[in-house]
Coordinates of C-alpha atoms and ligand atoms in Angstrom, one line a residue:
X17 CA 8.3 3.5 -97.7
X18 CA 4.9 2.9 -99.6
X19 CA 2.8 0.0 -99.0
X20 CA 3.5 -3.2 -101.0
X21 CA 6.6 -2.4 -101.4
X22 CA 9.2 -5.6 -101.9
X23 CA 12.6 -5.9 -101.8
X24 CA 14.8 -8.9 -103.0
X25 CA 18.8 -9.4 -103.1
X26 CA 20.4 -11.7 -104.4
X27 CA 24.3 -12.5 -103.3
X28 CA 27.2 -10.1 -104.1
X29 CA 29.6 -11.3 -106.5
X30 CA 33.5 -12.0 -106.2
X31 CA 34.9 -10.1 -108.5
X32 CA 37.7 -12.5 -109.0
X33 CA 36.5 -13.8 -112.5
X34 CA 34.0 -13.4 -115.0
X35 CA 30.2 -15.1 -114.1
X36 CA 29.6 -18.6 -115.2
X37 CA 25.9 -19.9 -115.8
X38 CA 25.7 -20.4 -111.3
X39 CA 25.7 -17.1 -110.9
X40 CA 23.6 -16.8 -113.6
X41 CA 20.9 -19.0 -111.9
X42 CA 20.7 -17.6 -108.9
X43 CA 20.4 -13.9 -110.0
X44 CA 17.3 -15.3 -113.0
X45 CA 15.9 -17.3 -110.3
X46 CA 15.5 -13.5 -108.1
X47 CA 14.7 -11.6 -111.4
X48 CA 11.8 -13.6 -112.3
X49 CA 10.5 -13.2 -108.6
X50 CA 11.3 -9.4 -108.6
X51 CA 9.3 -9.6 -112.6
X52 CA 6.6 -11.2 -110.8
X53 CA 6.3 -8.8 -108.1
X54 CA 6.0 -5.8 -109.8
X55 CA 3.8 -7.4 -112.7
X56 CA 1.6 -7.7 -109.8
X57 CA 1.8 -4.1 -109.1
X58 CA 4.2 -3.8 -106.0
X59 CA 7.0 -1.5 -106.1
X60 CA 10.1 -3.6 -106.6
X61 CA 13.6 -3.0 -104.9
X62 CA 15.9 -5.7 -106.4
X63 CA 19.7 -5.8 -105.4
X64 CA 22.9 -6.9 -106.9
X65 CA 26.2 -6.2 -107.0
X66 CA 29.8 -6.9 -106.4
X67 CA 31.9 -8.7 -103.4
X68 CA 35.3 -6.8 -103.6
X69 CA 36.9 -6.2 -100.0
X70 CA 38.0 -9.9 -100.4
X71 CA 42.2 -11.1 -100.3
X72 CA 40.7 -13.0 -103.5
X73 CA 40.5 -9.4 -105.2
X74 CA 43.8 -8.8 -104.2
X75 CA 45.3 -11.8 -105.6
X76 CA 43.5 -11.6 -108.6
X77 CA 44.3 -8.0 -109.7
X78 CA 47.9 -9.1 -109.3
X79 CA 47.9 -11.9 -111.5
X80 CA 46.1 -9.8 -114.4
X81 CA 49.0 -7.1 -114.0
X82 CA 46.3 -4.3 -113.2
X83 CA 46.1 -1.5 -110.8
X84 CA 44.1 -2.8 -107.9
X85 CA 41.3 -0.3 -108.4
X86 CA 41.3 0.0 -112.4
X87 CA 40.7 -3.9 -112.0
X88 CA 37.7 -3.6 -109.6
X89 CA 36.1 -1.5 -111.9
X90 CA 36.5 -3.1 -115.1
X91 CA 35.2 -6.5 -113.4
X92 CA 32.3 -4.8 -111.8
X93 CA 31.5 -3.4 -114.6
X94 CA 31.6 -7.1 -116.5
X95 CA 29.3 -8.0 -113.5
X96 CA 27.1 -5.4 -114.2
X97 CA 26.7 -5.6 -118.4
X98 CA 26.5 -9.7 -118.1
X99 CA 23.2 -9.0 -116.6
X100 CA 22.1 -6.3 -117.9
X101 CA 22.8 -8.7 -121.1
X102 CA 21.1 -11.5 -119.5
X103 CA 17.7 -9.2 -119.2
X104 CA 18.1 -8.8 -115.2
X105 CA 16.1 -6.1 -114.2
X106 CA 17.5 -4.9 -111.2
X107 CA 17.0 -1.8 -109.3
X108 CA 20.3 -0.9 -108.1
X109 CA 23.7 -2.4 -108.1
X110 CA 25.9 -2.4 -105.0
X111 CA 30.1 -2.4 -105.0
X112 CA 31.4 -2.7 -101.3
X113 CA 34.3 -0.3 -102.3
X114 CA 31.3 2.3 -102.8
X115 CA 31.0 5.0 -99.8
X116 CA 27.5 4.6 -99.0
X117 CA 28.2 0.6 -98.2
X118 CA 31.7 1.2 -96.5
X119 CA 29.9 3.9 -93.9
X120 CA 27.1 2.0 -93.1
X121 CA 30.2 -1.0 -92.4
X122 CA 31.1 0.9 -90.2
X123 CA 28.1 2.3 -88.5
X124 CA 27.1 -1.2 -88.3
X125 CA 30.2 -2.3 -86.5
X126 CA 29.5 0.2 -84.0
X127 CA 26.3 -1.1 -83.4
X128 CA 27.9 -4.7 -82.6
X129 CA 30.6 -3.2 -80.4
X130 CA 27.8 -0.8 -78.1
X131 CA 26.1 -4.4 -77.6
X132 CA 29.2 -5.7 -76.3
X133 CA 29.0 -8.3 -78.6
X134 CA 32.5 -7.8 -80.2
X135 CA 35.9 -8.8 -78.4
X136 CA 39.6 -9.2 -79.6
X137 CA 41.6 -12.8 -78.8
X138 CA 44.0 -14.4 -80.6
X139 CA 42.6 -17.1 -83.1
X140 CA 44.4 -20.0 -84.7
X141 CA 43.2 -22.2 -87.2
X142 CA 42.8 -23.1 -91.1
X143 CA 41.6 -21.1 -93.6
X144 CA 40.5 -21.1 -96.9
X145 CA 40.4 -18.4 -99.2
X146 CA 38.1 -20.2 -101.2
X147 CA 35.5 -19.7 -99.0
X148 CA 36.7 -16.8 -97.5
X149 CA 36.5 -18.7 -94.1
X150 CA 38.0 -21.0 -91.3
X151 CA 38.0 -24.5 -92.2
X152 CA 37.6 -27.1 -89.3
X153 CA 41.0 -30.4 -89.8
X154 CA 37.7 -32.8 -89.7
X155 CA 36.4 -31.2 -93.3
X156 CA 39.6 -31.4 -95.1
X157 CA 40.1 -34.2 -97.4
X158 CA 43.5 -35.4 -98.1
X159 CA 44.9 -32.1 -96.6
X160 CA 42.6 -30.0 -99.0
X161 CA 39.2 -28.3 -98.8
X162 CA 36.8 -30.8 -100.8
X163 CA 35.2 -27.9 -102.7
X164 CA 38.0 -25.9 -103.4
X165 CA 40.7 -28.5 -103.4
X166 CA 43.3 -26.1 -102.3
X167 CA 45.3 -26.2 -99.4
X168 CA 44.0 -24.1 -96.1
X169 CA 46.3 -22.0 -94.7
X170 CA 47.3 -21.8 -91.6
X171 CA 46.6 -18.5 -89.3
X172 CA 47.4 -17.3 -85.9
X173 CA 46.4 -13.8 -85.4
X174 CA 44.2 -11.8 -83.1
X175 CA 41.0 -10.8 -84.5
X176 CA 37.6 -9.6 -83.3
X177 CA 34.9 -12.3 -82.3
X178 CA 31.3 -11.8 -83.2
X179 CA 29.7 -13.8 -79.8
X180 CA 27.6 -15.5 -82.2
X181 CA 27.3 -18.0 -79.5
X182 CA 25.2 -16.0 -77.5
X183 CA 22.4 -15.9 -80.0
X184 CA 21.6 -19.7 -80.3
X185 CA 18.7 -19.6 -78.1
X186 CA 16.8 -16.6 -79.6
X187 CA 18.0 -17.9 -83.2
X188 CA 16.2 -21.1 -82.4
X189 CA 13.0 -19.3 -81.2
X190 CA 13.0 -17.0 -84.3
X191 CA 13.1 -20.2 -86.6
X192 CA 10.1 -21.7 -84.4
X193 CA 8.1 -18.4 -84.6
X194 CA 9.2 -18.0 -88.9
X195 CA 8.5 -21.4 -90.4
X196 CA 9.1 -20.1 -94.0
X197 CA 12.3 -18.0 -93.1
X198 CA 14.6 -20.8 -95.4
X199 CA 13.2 -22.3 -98.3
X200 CA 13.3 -25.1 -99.3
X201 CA 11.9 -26.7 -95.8
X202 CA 15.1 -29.5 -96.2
X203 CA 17.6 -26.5 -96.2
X204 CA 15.7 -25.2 -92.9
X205 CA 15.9 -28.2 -91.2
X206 CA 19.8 -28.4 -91.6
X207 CA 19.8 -25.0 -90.8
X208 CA 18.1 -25.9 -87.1
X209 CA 19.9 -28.6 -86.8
X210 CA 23.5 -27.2 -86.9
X211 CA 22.7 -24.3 -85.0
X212 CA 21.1 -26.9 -82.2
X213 CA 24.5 -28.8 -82.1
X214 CA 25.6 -24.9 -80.6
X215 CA 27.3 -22.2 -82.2
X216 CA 31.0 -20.9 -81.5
X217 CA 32.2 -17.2 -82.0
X218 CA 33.4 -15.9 -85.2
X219 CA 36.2 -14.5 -85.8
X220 CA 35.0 -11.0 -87.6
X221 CA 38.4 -9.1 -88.5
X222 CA 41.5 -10.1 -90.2
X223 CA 45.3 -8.6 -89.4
X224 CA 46.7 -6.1 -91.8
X225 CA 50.1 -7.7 -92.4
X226 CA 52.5 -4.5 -92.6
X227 CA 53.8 -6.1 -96.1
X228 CA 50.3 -6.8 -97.5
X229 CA 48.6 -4.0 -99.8
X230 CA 46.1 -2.9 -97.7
X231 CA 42.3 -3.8 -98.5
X232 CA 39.4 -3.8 -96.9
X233 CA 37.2 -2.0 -94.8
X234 CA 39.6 -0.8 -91.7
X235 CA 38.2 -1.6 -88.0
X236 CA 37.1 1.5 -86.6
X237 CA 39.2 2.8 -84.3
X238 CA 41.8 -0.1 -84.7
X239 CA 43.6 0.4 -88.7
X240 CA 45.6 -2.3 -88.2
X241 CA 42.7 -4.9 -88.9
X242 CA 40.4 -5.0 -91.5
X243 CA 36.6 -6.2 -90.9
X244 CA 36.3 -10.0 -92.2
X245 CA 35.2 -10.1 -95.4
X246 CA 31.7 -11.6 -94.8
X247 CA 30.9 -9.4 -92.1
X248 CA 31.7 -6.4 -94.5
X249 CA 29.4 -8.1 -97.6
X250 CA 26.4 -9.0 -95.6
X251 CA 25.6 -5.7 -94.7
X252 CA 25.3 -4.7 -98.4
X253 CA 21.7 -5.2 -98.2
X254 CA 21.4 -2.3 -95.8
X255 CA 23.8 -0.3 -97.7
X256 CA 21.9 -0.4 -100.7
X257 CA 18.7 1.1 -98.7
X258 CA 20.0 3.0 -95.6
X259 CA 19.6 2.4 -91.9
X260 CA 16.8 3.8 -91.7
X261 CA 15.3 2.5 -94.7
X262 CA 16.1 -1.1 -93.8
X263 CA 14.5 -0.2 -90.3
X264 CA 11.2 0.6 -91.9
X265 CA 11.3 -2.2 -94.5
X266 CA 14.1 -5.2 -94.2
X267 CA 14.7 -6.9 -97.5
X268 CA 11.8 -9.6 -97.7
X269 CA 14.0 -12.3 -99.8
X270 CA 17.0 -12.8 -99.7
X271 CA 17.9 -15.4 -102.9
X272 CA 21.3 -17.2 -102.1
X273 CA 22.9 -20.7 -103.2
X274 CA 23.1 -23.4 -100.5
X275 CA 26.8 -22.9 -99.9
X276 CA 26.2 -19.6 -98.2
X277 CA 23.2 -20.8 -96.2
X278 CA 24.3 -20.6 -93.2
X279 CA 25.8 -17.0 -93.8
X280 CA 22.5 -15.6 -94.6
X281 CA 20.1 -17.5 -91.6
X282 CA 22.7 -17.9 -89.1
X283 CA 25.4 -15.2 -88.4
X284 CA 23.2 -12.7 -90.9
X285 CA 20.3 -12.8 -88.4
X286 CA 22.3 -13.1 -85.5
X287 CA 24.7 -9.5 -86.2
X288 CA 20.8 -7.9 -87.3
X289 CA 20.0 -9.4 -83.2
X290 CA 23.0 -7.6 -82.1
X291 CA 22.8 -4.2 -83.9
X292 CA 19.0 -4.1 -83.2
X293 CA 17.6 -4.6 -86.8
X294 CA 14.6 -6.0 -88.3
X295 CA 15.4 -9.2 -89.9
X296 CA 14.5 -10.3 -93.7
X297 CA 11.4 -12.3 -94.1
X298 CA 13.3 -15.4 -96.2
X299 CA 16.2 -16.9 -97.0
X300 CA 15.8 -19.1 -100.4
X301 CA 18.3 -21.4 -101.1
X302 CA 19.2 -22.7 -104.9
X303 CA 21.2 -25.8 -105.4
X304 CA 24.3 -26.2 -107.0
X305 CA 24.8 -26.5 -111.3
X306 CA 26.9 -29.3 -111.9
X307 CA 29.0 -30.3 -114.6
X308 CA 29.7 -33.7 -114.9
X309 CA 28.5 -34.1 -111.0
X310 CA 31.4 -31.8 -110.1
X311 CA 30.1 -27.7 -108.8
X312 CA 30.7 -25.6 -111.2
X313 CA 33.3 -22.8 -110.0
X314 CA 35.6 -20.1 -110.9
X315 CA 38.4 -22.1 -108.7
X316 CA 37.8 -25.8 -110.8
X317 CA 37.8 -23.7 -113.8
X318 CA 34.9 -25.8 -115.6
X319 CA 32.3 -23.1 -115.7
X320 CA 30.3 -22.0 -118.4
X321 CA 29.9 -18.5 -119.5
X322 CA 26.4 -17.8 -119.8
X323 CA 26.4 -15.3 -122.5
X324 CA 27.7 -17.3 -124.5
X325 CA 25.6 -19.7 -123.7
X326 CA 22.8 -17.0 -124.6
X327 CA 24.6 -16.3 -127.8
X328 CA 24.0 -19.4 -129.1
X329 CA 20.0 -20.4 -127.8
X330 CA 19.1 -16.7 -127.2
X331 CA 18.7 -15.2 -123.2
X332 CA 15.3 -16.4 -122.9
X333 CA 16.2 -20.1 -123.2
X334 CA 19.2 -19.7 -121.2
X335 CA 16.6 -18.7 -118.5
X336 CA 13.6 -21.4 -119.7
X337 CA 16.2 -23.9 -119.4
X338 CA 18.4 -23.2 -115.7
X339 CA 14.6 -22.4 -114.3
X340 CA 13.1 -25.6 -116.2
X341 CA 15.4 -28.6 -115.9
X342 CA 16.4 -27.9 -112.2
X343 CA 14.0 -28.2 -109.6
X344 CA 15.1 -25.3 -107.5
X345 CA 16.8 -26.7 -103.8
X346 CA 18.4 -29.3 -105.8
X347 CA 21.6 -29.7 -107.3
X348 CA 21.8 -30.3 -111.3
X349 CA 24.0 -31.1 -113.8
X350 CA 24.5 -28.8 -117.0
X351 CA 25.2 -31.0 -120.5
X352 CA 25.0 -29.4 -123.9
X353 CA 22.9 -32.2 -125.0
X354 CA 20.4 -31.8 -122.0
X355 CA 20.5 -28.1 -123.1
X356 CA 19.8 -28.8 -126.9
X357 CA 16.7 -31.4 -126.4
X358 CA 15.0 -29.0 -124.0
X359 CA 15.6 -26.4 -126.6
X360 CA 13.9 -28.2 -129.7
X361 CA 11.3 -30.2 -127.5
X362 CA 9.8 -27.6 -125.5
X363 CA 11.1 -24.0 -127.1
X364 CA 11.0 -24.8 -130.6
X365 CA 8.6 -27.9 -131.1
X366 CA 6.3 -26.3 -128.3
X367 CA 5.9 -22.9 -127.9
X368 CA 7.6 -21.5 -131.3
X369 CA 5.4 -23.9 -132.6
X370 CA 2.3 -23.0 -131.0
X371 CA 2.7 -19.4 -131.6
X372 CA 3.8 -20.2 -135.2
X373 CA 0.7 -21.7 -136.1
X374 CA -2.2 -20.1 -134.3
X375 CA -0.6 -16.5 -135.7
X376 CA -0.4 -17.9 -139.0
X377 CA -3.9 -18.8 -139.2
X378 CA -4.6 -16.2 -137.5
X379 CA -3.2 -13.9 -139.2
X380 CA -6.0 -13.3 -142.7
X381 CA -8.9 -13.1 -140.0
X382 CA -10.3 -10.2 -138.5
X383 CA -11.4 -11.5 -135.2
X384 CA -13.8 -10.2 -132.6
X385 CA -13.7 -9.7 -128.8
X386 CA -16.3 -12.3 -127.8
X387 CA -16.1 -14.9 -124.8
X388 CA -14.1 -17.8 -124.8
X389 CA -15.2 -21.1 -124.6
X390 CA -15.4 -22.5 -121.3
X391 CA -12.7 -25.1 -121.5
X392 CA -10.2 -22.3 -122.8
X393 CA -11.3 -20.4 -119.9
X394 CA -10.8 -22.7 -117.3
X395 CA -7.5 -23.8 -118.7
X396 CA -5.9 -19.9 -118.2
X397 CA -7.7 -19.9 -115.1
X398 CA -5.9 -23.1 -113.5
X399 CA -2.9 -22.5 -115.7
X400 CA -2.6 -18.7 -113.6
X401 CA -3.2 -20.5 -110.1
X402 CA -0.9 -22.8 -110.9
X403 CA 2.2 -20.2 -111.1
X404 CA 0.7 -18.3 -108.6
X405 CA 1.3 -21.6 -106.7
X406 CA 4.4 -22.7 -108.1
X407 CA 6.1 -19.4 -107.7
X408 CA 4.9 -18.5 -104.1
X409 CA 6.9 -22.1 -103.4
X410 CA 10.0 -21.3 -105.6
X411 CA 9.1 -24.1 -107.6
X412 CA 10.2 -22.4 -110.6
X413 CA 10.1 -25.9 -113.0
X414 CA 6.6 -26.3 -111.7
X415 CA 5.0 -23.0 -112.6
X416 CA 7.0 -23.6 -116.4
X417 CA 5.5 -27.1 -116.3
X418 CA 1.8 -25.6 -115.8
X419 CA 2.4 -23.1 -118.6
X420 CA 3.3 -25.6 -121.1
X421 CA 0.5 -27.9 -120.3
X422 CA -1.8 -24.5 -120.9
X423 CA -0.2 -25.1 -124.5
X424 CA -0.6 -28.4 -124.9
X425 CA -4.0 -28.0 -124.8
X426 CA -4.3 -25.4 -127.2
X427 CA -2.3 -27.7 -129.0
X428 CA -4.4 -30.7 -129.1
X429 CA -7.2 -28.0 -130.0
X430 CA -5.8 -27.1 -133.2
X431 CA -5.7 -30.8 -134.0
X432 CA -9.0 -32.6 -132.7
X433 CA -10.3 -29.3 -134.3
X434 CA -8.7 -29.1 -137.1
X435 CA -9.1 -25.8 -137.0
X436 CA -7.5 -24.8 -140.6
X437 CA -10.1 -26.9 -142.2
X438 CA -13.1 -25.2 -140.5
X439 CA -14.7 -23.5 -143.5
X440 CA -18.0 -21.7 -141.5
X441 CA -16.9 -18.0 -141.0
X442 CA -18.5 -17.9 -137.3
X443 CA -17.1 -21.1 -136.5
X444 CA -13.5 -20.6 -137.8
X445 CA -13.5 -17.3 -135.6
X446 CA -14.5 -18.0 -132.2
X447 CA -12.1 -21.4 -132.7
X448 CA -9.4 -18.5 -133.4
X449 CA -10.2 -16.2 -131.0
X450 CA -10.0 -19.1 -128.3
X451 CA -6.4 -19.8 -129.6
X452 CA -5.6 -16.1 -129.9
X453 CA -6.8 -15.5 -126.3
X454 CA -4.8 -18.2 -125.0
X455 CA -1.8 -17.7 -126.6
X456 CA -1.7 -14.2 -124.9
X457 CA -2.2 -15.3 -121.5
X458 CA 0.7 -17.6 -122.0
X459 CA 2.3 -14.6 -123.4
X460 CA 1.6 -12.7 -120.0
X461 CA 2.1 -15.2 -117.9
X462 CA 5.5 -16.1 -118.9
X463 CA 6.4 -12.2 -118.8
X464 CA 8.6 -13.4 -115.5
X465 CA 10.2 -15.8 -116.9
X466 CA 10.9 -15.2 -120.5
X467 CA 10.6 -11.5 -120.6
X468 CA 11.9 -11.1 -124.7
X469 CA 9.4 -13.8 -126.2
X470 CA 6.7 -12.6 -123.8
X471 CA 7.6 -9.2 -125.5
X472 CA 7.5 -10.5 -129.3
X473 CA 4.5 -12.5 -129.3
X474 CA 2.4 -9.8 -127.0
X475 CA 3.6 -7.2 -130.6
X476 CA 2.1 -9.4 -132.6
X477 CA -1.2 -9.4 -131.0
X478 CA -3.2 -6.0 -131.0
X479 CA -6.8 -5.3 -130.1
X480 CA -8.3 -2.1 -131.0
X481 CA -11.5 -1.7 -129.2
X482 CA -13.6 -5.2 -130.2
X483 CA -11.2 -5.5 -133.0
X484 CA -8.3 -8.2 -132.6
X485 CA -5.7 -8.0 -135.3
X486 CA -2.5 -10.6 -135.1
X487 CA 0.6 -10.8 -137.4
X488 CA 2.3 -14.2 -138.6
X489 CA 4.9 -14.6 -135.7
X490 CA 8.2 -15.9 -136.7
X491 CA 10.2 -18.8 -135.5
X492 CA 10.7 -17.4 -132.4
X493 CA 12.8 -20.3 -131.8
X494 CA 14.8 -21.8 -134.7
X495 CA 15.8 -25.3 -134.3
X496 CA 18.9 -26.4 -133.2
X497 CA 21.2 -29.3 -134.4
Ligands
MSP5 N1 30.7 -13.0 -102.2 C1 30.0 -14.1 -101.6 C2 28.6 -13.8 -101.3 C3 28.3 -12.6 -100.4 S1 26.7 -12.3 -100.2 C4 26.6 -11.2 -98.9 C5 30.1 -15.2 -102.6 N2 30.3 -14.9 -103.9 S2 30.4 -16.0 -105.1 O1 30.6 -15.2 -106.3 O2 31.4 -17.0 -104.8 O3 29.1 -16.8 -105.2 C6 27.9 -16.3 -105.0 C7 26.8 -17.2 -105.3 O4 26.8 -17.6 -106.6 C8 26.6 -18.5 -104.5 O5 26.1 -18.4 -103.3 C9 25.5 -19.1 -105.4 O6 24.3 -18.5 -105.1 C10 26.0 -18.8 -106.8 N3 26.8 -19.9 -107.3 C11 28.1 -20.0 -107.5 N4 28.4 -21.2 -108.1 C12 27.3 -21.9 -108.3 C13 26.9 -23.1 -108.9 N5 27.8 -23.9 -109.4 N6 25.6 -23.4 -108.9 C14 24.6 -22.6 -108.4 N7 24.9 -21.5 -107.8 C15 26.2 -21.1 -107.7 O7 29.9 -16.4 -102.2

């Protein structure tokens, strides 16, 4: 693979219902890392896709009356044009009921089994479908799972174990070698922690019940057990590049939420131990959207659709405002109001504003290349280490926070200046140029994040040689009441 290449995933989906806006986050939070990326000039891989191997599928195609496979596709492809919608620029889009993933499942499997690191037993315990995983009696409240509220069911079966248990020593010695390998550092600290306490095995297949339709990725060698599901989805992000490919370059982030944490920088790195792989360079984990203080989730029903959340405040504030009011790690609550004020105080008030007016005076000048004043200067020049900062951190609200103070200051300019009342021709154009100048660096800068108004206010800015020629930009952001 060439040099500076980078590769970035974010989780597969369950294809059991329609996004809502915490799917949404995670995959804008890895978009605008994968926009960053390649505006920096590295080649980008950047993976999505869909979860579908799961009994969840199953039990969902049967309660919307469709053909198992007719509903696969029609939700992957909802999957797929919600982002597209949502201006995700992915490279590729994975389905686990693809061929390419299900043979290197497979191939994968065998890798676990030459290790010796696979072995049948009979397993008893609760599980939740929810989570696609066992659930310990100690976790349950009042007889239910506390995130899914539903009732675990209870399973004795044989299965394959994954000795996970044999990799807590040289998990613990990666982590001390990789101290950015979860982000945020809180998250990798629980991580440490729980796999200090001592790891068990996992169980890593699930019985075919002779009644139940069968789904899922068959054990090699043994059809009457399908591989667990997560076992089956993690290895996506080799799928999506090949053995080999993953050999010669892992994937260097892998974006997640907190709820599957342990997934990606536990049993992830342990089955890439077993089978001899590279691992990925990080694990970043977002917090949970919240409505009311409750997750947002398919299974609670109270999620919101972000398209149309985007039909109503456009894509690019659906993104400002996930990326803005949440600092990422940390769990926040969604609120229509919350969503409103940020919309009018910083999109339209500020930066619809700001482009507004500096276009619009602007606009019956013929301005010249020249240098900026020093203060503009150093403004875009702190203002671009700033995200450089923010965003090598994940502190997405940070790195928005450092761009809007780049336009409050060319706010303040317009006004100490008073910059439409300037009447000497030599002096009105260099105080233009400044703002021009500045408002296309924000413009860039905010490429990442806000890829359409990046877009719309670079078109309305263009130089010809030493000539600078800008058009009256409209309310790129109508107000809202
Ligand atoms: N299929 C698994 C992932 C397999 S990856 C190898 C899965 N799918 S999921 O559809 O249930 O959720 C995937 C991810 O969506 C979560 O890990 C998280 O990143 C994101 N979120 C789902 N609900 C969320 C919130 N309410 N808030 C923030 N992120 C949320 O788990």
């Amino acid at each position: 693979m060439p040099a500076g290449r980078f590769y970035i995933t974010t989780p597969i989906y369950y294809v059991n219902d329609k996004p809502h806006i915490g799917h949404a986050y995670t995959t804008i939070a890895a978009d605008t890392l994968a926009r960053w990326r390649e505006a920096r000039g590295e080649d980008v891989l950047f993976l999505t896709g869909t979860d579908e191997n799961s009994q969840k599928t199953v039990e969902a195609a049967k309660k919307s009356g469709e053909e198992i496979h007719r509903y696969t596709d029609r939700l992957a492809e909802l999957w797929q044009s919600t982002w597209v919608k949502l201006g995700i620029s992915n490279t590729d889009f994975i389905r686990t009921t693809e061929e390419r993933h299900i043979a290197t499942v497979k191939d994968f499997w065998g890798r676990l089994e030459a290790a010796g690191d696979l072995y049948k037993d009979r397993y008893e315990g609760l599980y939740c479908k929810g989570h696609e995983a066992f659930i310990k009696e100690d976790e349950l409240v009042n007889g239910l799972c506390p995130e899914h509220k539903t009732k675990p069911e209870l399973v004795s079966e044989e299965n394959y174990f994954f000795r996970l248990s044999k990799y807590q020593a040289q998990l613990l010695d990666f982590y001390a070698t990789h101290e950015d390998f979860v982000a945020p550092a809180n998250r990798f600290n629980e991580v440490k922690s729980f796999v200090e306490r001592g790891l068990e095995d996992v169980s890593f297949s699930r019985e075919l019940k002779p009644d139940a339709e069968p789904w899922g990725i068959p054990v090699p060698k043994d059809p009457g057990q399908a591989i667990y599901v997560w076992a089956d989805a993690l290895v996506n992000y080799i799928s999506a590049v090949g053995i080999e490919g993953w050999e010669e370059h892992p994937a260097d982030i892998h974006a997640v939420g907190k709820d599957i944490l342990r997934f990606h920088a536990v049993i992830w790195p342990a089955m890439l131990m077993s089978a001899g792989l590279p691992l990925p360079g990080q694990v970043i984990a977002n917090g949970f959207i919240t409505a009311n203080g409750v997750k947002m989730s398919k299974s609670l029903g109270n999620g919101v659709d972000p398209l149309d959340l985007a039909a109503r405040y456009g894509v690019d504030a659906t993104r400002y405002f996930l990326l803005r009011e949440i600092p990422y790690g940390e769990d926040g609550d969604f609120s229509e109001e919350k969503m409103k004020e940020r919309y009018n105080a910083d999109l339209a008030n500020g930066l619809g504003n700001f482009a507004a007016r500096v276009s619009t005076l602007a606009e019956k000048e013929m301005l010249k290349n020249s240098e900026m004043d020093v203060d503009f200067k150093k403004t875009i020049a702190d203002m671009d280490r700033a995200v450089r900062e923010k965003l090598g951190a994940f502190k997405f609200n940070e790195a928005l926070a450092a761009i809007w103070s780049a336009i409050s200051f060319g706010d303040r300019y317009v006004n100490e200046k008073k910059v439409w009342e300037i009447k000497n021709p030599g002096e009105r154009s260099r105080a233009l140029f400044n703002l021009v100048s500045l408002l296309e660096s924000v413009a860039a800068t905010l490429a990442s994040f806000m890829p359409e108004t990046s877009k719309k206010i670079t078109a309305a800015i263009e130089r010809n040689g030493d000539e600078i020629k800008v058009k009256k930009i409209e309310a790129l952001f109508p107000r809202i009441s």
